[in-house]
Coordinates of C-alpha atoms in Angstrom, one line a residue:
M1 CA 6.1 -14.2 36.7
H2 CA 5.1 -16.7 34.6
I3 CA 3.0 -16.5 31.3
A4 CA 1.6 -19.2 29.0
M5 CA 1.3 -18.4 25.2
Y6 CA -1.3 -20.0 22.3
P7 CA -1.3 -18.5 19.3
W8 CA -3.6 -19.6 16.6
F9 CA -2.0 -22.0 13.6
A10 CA -0.9 -19.9 11.4
F11 CA 3.1 -18.0 11.4
G12 CA 2.1 -14.8 10.9
H13 CA 0.5 -15.5 14.8
I14 CA 3.1 -17.5 16.0
T15 CA 5.7 -15.5 15.3
P16 CA 4.6 -12.4 16.9
F17 CA 3.6 -14.4 20.1
L18 CA 7.3 -15.8 20.2
H19 CA 8.6 -12.1 19.6
L20 CA 6.7 -11.3 23.1
S21 CA 8.1 -14.4 24.7
N22 CA 11.7 -13.1 23.8
K23 CA 11.2 -9.7 25.0
L24 CA 9.5 -10.9 28.2
A25 CA 12.2 -13.9 28.7
Q26 CA 15.1 -11.0 28.3
R27 CA 13.4 -9.5 31.6
G28 CA 13.9 -12.5 33.4
H29 CA 9.9 -13.8 32.9
R30 CA 9.5 -17.3 32.4
V31 CA 7.5 -18.2 29.2
S32 CA 5.7 -21.8 28.4
F33 CA 4.8 -21.7 24.5
L34 CA 2.0 -24.3 23.5
I35 CA 2.7 -25.1 20.1
P36 CA 2.1 -28.1 17.3
P37 CA 5.1 -30.7 17.4
K38 CA 6.5 -30.1 13.8
T39 CA 5.5 -26.4 13.8
E40 CA 7.9 -26.5 17.2
S41 CA 10.9 -27.3 14.9
K42 CA 10.5 -24.5 12.6
M43 CA 10.3 -21.9 15.3
R44 CA 12.9 -23.2 17.5
H45 CA 16.0 -21.0 16.1
L46 CA 13.6 -17.8 16.8
N47 CA 13.5 -19.0 20.7
L48 CA 16.6 -16.1 21.9
F49 CA 16.0 -17.4 25.5
P50 CA 15.8 -21.7 25.5
D51 CA 16.6 -21.4 29.3
L52 CA 13.5 -19.3 30.0
I53 CA 11.1 -20.1 26.9
T54 CA 9.9 -23.6 26.7
F55 CA 8.3 -25.3 23.8
Y56 CA 5.4 -27.5 25.2
P57 CA 4.4 -29.7 21.6
I58 CA 0.9 -30.5 22.0
T59 CA -0.8 -33.7 20.4
F60 CA -2.3 -31.9 17.1
P61 CA -5.8 -33.9 16.7
L62 CA -6.8 -35.9 13.2
V63 CA -9.5 -34.2 11.5
D64 CA -11.2 -35.6 8.5
G65 CA -10.2 -34.0 5.5
L66 CA -6.8 -32.3 6.4
P67 CA -3.8 -33.9 4.8
S68 CA -1.6 -35.8 6.8
G69 CA 1.0 -33.8 8.6
A70 CA -0.7 -30.3 8.2
E71 CA -0.2 -28.4 11.2
T72 CA -0.4 -24.6 10.1
T73 CA -2.1 -22.2 8.0
N74 CA 0.6 -22.5 5.8
D75 CA 0.5 -26.2 5.1
V76 CA -3.1 -25.7 3.5
P77 CA -4.9 -24.1 0.6
F78 CA -7.3 -21.1 1.9
S79 CA -10.3 -24.1 1.7
L80 CA -8.7 -25.9 4.5
I81 CA -8.2 -23.4 7.1
S82 CA -11.3 -24.2 9.0
H83 CA -9.8 -27.7 9.6
I84 CA -7.1 -26.6 11.3
M85 CA -9.2 -24.3 13.6
T86 CA -11.4 -27.4 14.0
A87 CA -8.2 -28.8 15.2
M88 CA -7.1 -25.9 17.6
D89 CA -10.7 -26.5 19.1
K90 CA -10.1 -30.5 19.6
T91 CA -7.1 -29.4 21.9
Q92 CA -9.1 -28.1 24.9
A93 CA -8.6 -31.4 26.8
E94 CA -5.1 -31.0 26.6
I95 CA -4.6 -27.4 27.1
Q96 CA -6.6 -27.7 30.3
L97 CA -4.5 -30.2 31.7
L98 CA -1.3 -28.2 30.8
L99 CA -2.5 -25.2 32.4
R100 CA -3.3 -27.1 35.4
D101 CA -0.1 -28.8 35.6
L102 CA 1.7 -25.4 34.6
K103 CA 0.2 -23.1 36.8
P104 CA 1.0 -19.8 35.4
D105 CA 0.2 -16.4 36.2
F106 CA -1.3 -15.2 32.8
V107 CA -2.5 -17.1 29.2
L108 CA -2.1 -15.1 26.0
F109 CA -4.0 -16.4 23.1
D110 CA -5.9 -14.9 20.3
F111 CA -8.8 -17.2 18.5
A112 CA -9.0 -20.1 20.9
Y113 CA -12.2 -18.2 22.3
W114 CA -12.6 -20.9 24.8
I115 CA -9.2 -20.1 26.9
P116 CA -10.7 -17.9 29.3
K117 CA -13.1 -20.3 30.5
L118 CA -10.5 -22.8 31.1
A119 CA -8.2 -20.3 32.8
R120 CA -10.9 -18.9 35.2
P121 CA -11.3 -21.4 37.3
L122 CA -7.2 -22.4 37.9
G123 CA -7.0 -19.0 38.6
I124 CA -5.3 -18.1 35.7
I125 CA -5.6 -14.6 34.2
S126 CA -6.1 -14.6 30.5
L127 CA -5.1 -12.1 27.9
H128 CA -6.4 -11.6 23.9
Y129 CA -3.2 -10.8 22.6
S130 CA -4.5 -8.9 19.2
I131 CA -1.5 -8.4 16.7
V132 CA -3.5 -6.4 14.2
C133 CA -3.6 -2.5 14.1
P134 CA -6.0 -1.5 17.2
A135 CA -8.1 1.0 13.9
A136 CA -9.2 -2.7 12.5
T137 CA -10.0 -4.5 15.9
A138 CA -12.2 -0.8 17.0
C139 CA -13.3 -0.8 13.2
H140 CA -15.2 -4.4 13.1
A141 CA -14.5 -6.2 16.7
A142 CA -16.0 -3.8 19.3
P143 CA -19.7 -3.8 20.7
S144 CA -21.1 -0.8 18.5
S145 CA -19.4 -2.1 15.1
H146 CA -22.0 -3.0 12.5
L147 CA -21.1 -6.6 12.8
H148 CA -22.8 -7.0 16.4
S149 CA -24.8 -3.6 17.2
L150 CA -27.3 -3.8 14.2
K151 CA -30.9 -5.6 15.7
G152 CA -32.6 -7.8 13.7
R153 CA -30.9 -7.3 10.8
R154 CA -27.5 -8.6 8.7
A155 CA -25.0 -5.6 8.1
S156 CA -25.5 -4.2 4.3
E157 CA -22.2 -3.5 2.3
A158 CA -23.5 0.5 2.8
D159 CA -23.2 -0.4 6.6
I160 CA -19.7 -2.0 6.7
M161 CA -18.4 0.8 4.1
K162 CA -18.6 3.4 6.6
P163 CA -17.1 3.0 10.6
P164 CA -19.3 2.6 13.7
P165 CA -20.8 5.4 15.7
G166 CA -17.8 7.2 17.9
Y167 CA -15.1 5.5 15.5
P168 CA -12.1 8.0 16.1
D169 CA -11.3 8.4 12.3
S170 CA -13.6 9.0 9.5
S171 CA -10.7 9.0 7.0
I172 CA -10.5 5.2 7.6
Y173 CA -13.3 3.1 5.5
L174 CA -14.0 0.9 3.3
H175 CA -14.6 0.7 -0.5
L176 CA -17.2 -1.1 -2.3
H177 CA -15.6 -4.3 -3.2
E178 CA -13.5 -4.4 0.0
A179 CA -17.0 -3.9 2.0
R180 CA -18.6 -7.0 -0.3
D181 CA -15.1 -9.1 0.8
H182 CA -15.6 -8.4 4.5
L183 CA -19.6 -9.4 4.2
T184 CA -18.5 -12.8 2.9
M185 CA -15.9 -12.8 5.7
T186 CA -18.5 -13.1 8.2
T187 CA -20.1 -16.1 6.9
L188 CA -16.6 -17.7 6.8
K189 CA -17.0 -20.3 10.0
L190 CA -13.6 -21.3 11.2
G191 CA -14.3 -24.5 13.2
G192 CA -17.7 -24.3 13.1
V193 CA -17.4 -20.8 14.7
P194 CA -17.9 -17.7 12.4
L195 CA -14.8 -15.7 12.2
F196 CA -16.1 -12.5 13.9
D197 CA -18.1 -14.3 16.6
R198 CA -15.1 -16.2 17.4
L199 CA -13.2 -12.7 17.9
F200 CA -15.7 -10.8 19.9
M201 CA -16.2 -13.8 22.1
S202 CA -12.4 -13.9 22.8
L203 CA -12.3 -9.7 23.5
S204 CA -15.1 -9.9 25.3
E205 CA -14.2 -13.2 27.9
C206 CA -10.8 -12.5 28.8
E207 CA -9.7 -10.3 31.5
A208 CA -8.0 -7.7 29.4
I209 CA -6.7 -7.0 26.2
A210 CA -3.4 -7.0 25.4
V211 CA -2.6 -4.8 21.9
K212 CA 0.8 -5.0 19.5
G213 CA 0.7 -1.3 19.4
C214 CA 1.9 2.2 20.9
R215 CA 0.1 5.6 21.7
E216 CA 1.7 7.4 19.1
I217 CA 0.0 5.5 16.4
D218 CA -2.9 3.8 17.9
G219 CA -4.0 6.1 21.0
P220 CA -7.5 7.0 19.7
F221 CA -8.5 3.2 18.5
V222 CA -6.6 2.2 21.9
D223 CA -9.1 4.3 24.3
Y224 CA -12.3 3.2 22.1
L225 CA -11.8 0.0 22.3
K226 CA -10.9 0.6 26.1
E227 CA -14.3 2.3 26.4
E228 CA -16.1 -0.3 24.2
F229 CA -14.9 -3.5 26.2
G230 CA -14.5 -1.6 30.0
K231 CA -11.0 -3.4 30.5
P232 CA -7.7 -2.9 30.6
L233 CA -5.5 -2.5 26.9
P234 CA -1.6 -2.9 27.9
L235 CA 0.3 -2.3 25.1
T236 CA 3.5 -4.4 24.0
G237 CA 4.8 -1.5 21.8
P238 CA 5.6 -2.5 18.0
L239 CA 8.0 -5.4 18.9
I240 CA 10.3 -5.6 16.2
P241 CA 12.9 -8.1 16.8
D242 CA 16.5 -7.8 16.9
L243 CA 18.3 -8.2 13.7
P244 CA 19.5 -11.5 13.3
T245 CA 23.3 -12.4 13.9
S246 CA 23.6 -14.0 10.9
P247 CA 24.6 -11.5 7.9
L248 CA 23.1 -10.8 4.8
E249 CA 23.2 -13.5 2.2
Q250 CA 26.2 -12.9 -0.2
R251 CA 23.7 -13.1 -3.5
W252 CA 21.6 -10.2 -2.0
V253 CA 24.7 -8.2 -1.0
D254 CA 26.2 -8.5 -4.6
F255 CA 22.4 -7.7 -6.2
L256 CA 22.1 -4.6 -3.5
G257 CA 25.2 -3.3 -3.5
R258 CA 25.1 -2.6 -7.5
F259 CA 22.8 0.2 -6.8
K260 CA 22.4 4.1 -4.9
P261 CA 21.7 4.2 -1.8
G262 CA 17.6 4.6 -1.7
S263 CA 17.3 3.5 -5.3
V264 CA 16.0 -0.2 -5.1
I265 CA 12.4 -1.0 -4.2
Y266 CA 11.9 -4.0 -2.0
C267 CA 8.5 -5.9 -2.6
C268 CA 7.0 -8.1 0.2
F269 CA 3.8 -9.8 0.7
G270 CA 4.0 -11.7 3.4
S271 CA 4.2 -15.3 4.2
E272 CA 0.0 -15.5 4.1
V273 CA -0.8 -13.4 0.8
I274 CA -1.3 -15.9 -2.5
L275 CA -2.4 -13.4 -5.7
T276 CA -3.8 -14.6 -8.2
K277 CA -1.7 -15.4 -11.6
G278 CA -3.3 -11.9 -13.4
Q279 CA -2.4 -9.8 -10.4
F280 CA 1.0 -11.3 -9.6
Q281 CA 1.7 -10.3 -13.5
E282 CA 0.6 -6.9 -12.8
L283 CA 2.4 -6.3 -10.1
V284 CA 6.0 -7.3 -11.5
L285 CA 4.9 -5.7 -14.7
G286 CA 4.2 -2.6 -12.6
L287 CA 8.0 -2.7 -10.9
E288 CA 9.5 -3.4 -14.3
L289 CA 7.4 -0.2 -15.9
S290 CA 8.7 2.0 -12.8
G291 CA 12.6 1.9 -14.5
F292 CA 13.9 1.3 -10.8
A293 CA 15.9 -1.8 -9.7
F294 CA 14.0 -4.0 -7.3
L295 CA 14.0 -7.2 -5.2
A296 CA 10.6 -8.9 -4.9
A297 CA 9.8 -11.8 -2.1
L298 CA 6.2 -13.1 -3.4
R299 CA 4.8 -16.6 -3.1
T300 CA 3.9 -18.8 -6.1
P301 CA 0.5 -17.0 -7.3
V302 CA -2.1 -19.2 -7.6
G303 CA -2.8 -21.5 -10.5
A304 CA 1.1 -21.3 -11.0
E305 CA 3.8 -24.0 -10.7
S306 CA 6.2 -22.2 -9.9
I307 CA 7.6 -18.0 -9.8
D308 CA 9.7 -18.6 -13.3
E309 CA 6.4 -20.1 -14.9
A310 CA 4.3 -17.5 -13.8
L311 CA 6.2 -14.5 -14.7
P312 CA 4.8 -12.8 -17.7
D313 CA 6.6 -13.6 -21.3
G314 CA 10.0 -11.9 -22.0
F315 CA 9.7 -10.5 -18.3
S316 CA 13.2 -11.8 -17.3
E317 CA 15.2 -11.1 -20.5
R318 CA 13.8 -7.7 -20.1
V319 CA 14.7 -6.3 -16.4
G320 CA 18.0 -8.2 -17.0
G321 CA 20.5 -7.4 -14.0
R322 CA 17.9 -4.8 -12.1
G323 CA 15.3 -6.7 -10.9
V324 CA 14.9 -10.3 -9.3
V325 CA 11.6 -12.0 -8.1
H326 CA 11.9 -14.5 -5.4
G327 CA 9.9 -17.1 -4.3
G328 CA 11.5 -18.6 -1.3
W329 CA 12.3 -17.4 2.4
I330 CA 14.2 -14.1 2.9
Q331 CA 16.0 -12.3 5.5
Q332 CA 13.4 -9.4 5.9
L333 CA 15.0 -7.4 8.6
R334 CA 18.5 -6.8 7.0
I335 CA 16.7 -6.3 3.4
L336 CA 15.3 -3.6 5.2
K337 CA 18.2 -2.4 6.9
H338 CA 20.4 -2.0 3.6
P339 CA 21.1 1.9 2.6
S340 CA 19.9 0.6 -1.4
I341 CA 16.3 0.2 -0.3
G342 CA 14.4 3.3 -1.3
C343 CA 10.8 1.8 -1.5
I344 CA 8.9 -0.7 -0.1
V345 CA 5.6 -2.2 -1.8
T346 CA 3.9 -4.0 1.1
H347 CA 0.5 -6.0 1.3
C348 CA 0.5 -3.8 4.9
G349 CA 0.7 -6.6 6.7
W350 CA 1.1 -5.1 10.4
G351 CA 4.0 -6.9 11.3
T352 CA 5.6 -6.0 7.9
L353 CA 4.3 -2.2 8.0
L354 CA 6.1 -1.4 11.7
E355 CA 9.2 -2.9 10.6
A356 CA 9.5 -0.8 7.6
L357 CA 8.6 2.5 9.3
I358 CA 11.4 1.4 12.2
M359 CA 13.9 -0.7 10.0
S360 CA 14.0 1.5 6.9
K361 CA 13.9 4.9 5.4
G362 CA 12.2 3.9 2.7
Q363 CA 8.5 5.0 1.4
L364 CA 5.8 2.8 1.4
V365 CA 3.5 1.9 -1.3
L366 CA 0.2 0.3 0.2
I367 CA -1.3 -2.8 -1.9
P368 CA -3.7 -3.9 1.2
N369 CA -5.1 -7.5 0.3
R370 CA -7.9 -8.4 2.8
G371 CA -9.1 -7.9 6.5
D372 CA -7.1 -5.4 8.6
Q373 CA -4.5 -4.7 6.2
I374 CA -7.0 -2.3 4.8
H375 CA -7.1 -0.3 8.1
N376 CA -3.9 -0.5 8.2
A377 CA -3.3 1.0 4.4
R378 CA -5.7 3.7 5.2
L379 CA -4.1 4.7 8.6
M380 CA -0.8 5.0 6.7
A381 CA -2.3 7.0 3.9
N382 CA -5.0 8.7 5.0
T383 CA -4.5 9.5 9.1
F384 CA -0.8 10.1 8.6
K385 CA -0.3 10.7 5.0
A386 CA 3.0 8.8 5.4
G387 CA 2.6 6.3 2.3
V388 CA 0.8 6.4 -1.1
E389 CA -1.9 3.4 -1.6
V390 CA -2.1 2.0 -5.0
E391 CA -5.4 2.6 -6.9
K392 CA -8.2 -0.4 -7.7
G393 CA -10.8 -0.7 -9.7
E394 CA -13.9 0.1 -7.1
E395 CA -16.0 -2.6 -8.1
D396 CA -13.9 -5.4 -8.9
G397 CA -10.9 -4.4 -6.7
L398 CA -8.2 -5.1 -8.9
F399 CA -4.7 -3.0 -9.3
T400 CA -3.0 -2.6 -12.8
R401 CA 0.7 -2.2 -13.8
E402 CA -0.2 1.5 -14.4
S403 CA -1.6 1.9 -10.9
V404 CA 1.4 0.2 -9.3
C405 CA 4.1 2.5 -11.2
K406 CA 2.2 5.3 -10.5
A407 CA 2.5 5.2 -6.7
I408 CA 5.9 4.1 -6.9
K409 CA 7.0 7.4 -8.7
T410 CA 4.7 9.4 -6.7
V411 CA 7.0 8.7 -3.5
M412 CA 10.5 7.9 -5.7
E413 CA 10.4 11.1 -7.7
E414 CA 12.2 13.8 -6.1
D415 CA 10.0 16.9 -7.9
N416 CA 6.5 15.2 -7.0
E417 CA 5.0 17.5 -5.0
V418 CA 2.4 14.8 -3.4
G419 CA 5.7 12.6 -2.7
K420 CA 7.6 15.6 -0.8
G421 CA 4.9 15.7 1.8
V422 CA 4.3 11.9 2.0
R423 CA 8.3 11.6 2.4
A424 CA 8.2 14.3 5.0
N425 CA 5.4 12.8 7.2
R426 CA 7.3 9.3 6.6
A427 CA 10.5 10.7 8.2
K428 CA 8.1 12.4 11.0
L429 CA 6.6 9.0 12.2
R430 CA 9.9 7.0 11.9
E431 CA 11.4 9.5 14.3
L432 CA 8.6 9.2 16.6
I433 CA 9.2 5.6 16.7
S434 CA 12.4 4.5 16.2
R435 CA 14.2 5.7 19.4
E436 CA 16.4 3.6 20.8
E437 CA 14.6 3.5 24.0
F438 CA 10.9 3.0 22.5
D439 CA 10.6 -0.5 22.4
S440 CA 11.7 -1.3 25.7
S441 CA 9.7 1.4 27.2
H442 CA 6.6 -0.1 26.0
I443 CA 7.6 -3.7 27.0
D444 CA 8.5 -2.3 30.7
G445 CA 4.9 -0.5 30.9
F446 CA 3.5 -4.2 29.8
I447 CA 5.2 -5.9 32.7
H448 CA 4.0 -3.4 35.1
E449 CA 0.0 -3.6 33.7
L450 CA 0.4 -7.4 34.4
R451 CA 1.8 -7.0 37.9
T452 CA -0.9 -4.8 38.2
L453 CA -3.7 -7.5 37.0
L454 CA -2.0 -10.0 39.4
K455 CA -2.9 -7.9 42.6

């Protein structure tokens, strides 16, 4: 089979599309990966099958207001992300020509809602590839969701706080500050099209919805989405990438090697989350207050020039050799695999959560930031009771150093009764989804469903 890929211009989307490409190429299938030109060079090292996965650099359109050289959301502040989407929408004519010339059997996309109308006349099957947790998609993007089903009026905060009719899990809900932020996102226009309208059109117009998930975690939400949209939902499984061949950097080997197994906190907030300086300081002060050794991989916060400048006064001297706050790229899979890691403080990105569940035995402390991260956190903390969510203010949504410390101690202190239950549930969940054949069986099943769509 021949599959084309066209992900949203964000590393958090491009990377899982490429992980799926590698899994498909490993089984002999050909992949044409459509990608902005400068971004291609940054992703080339993740292409494990260059004989079968071909990058096709597309012309990045000029858009007023975008800085020269910007191609992805990583290159611009949040205020300019809409311009990146405008650029993507302006590639329609080039994508149409590429699809006509390449003649793939399938094209997988996410935010480019116009792909199905280009693909259909060419006899190409289009699949929306959802890299977020199905619980989030089911809550806010399905036809029965409050954003689409309320006739004649705009959804209110009270509407958004509760799940839609028929939603399979009442323990997944939004707090007031989350509902307020969510309503703000409904008015956010990306390339002139509201975000949730774009997502809804993408899901509605495609022939099938591919989902990064598995029945063991996502079963009820997959069934709900299948009923809501009335189309196939092939599952790719968690798609954890293979460990890189390069060993862990010596500085991290030396640092982590000084501590007992299961005694270090790894704090990671992904490539997209940028905290305010105040919340950044509360987070690192919470790590310090816990008394445990820690390694934090965070982006420089808003309003600061560097990580060092953003750290609280006297922080580096106080934590000495037991704590590091790192602002650059880090070998996350290798870090998660290290035996010293006993706790993972995470922003709850779906990819990071799945990696943490499968690659590490560390306990989960959950600090969702926005969007689907909230549903991911509730799924782990409320549905599976396999992690502890950090308490935030109901009105302002802010966490404190004390709430961060409390959550860490809950999962890390052996005599904590709540922690005992969480650790047991976390171990059960890991055992369920980390079997050696788990990932490969899902990919094989996904390929079988693609073949079925071709018939």
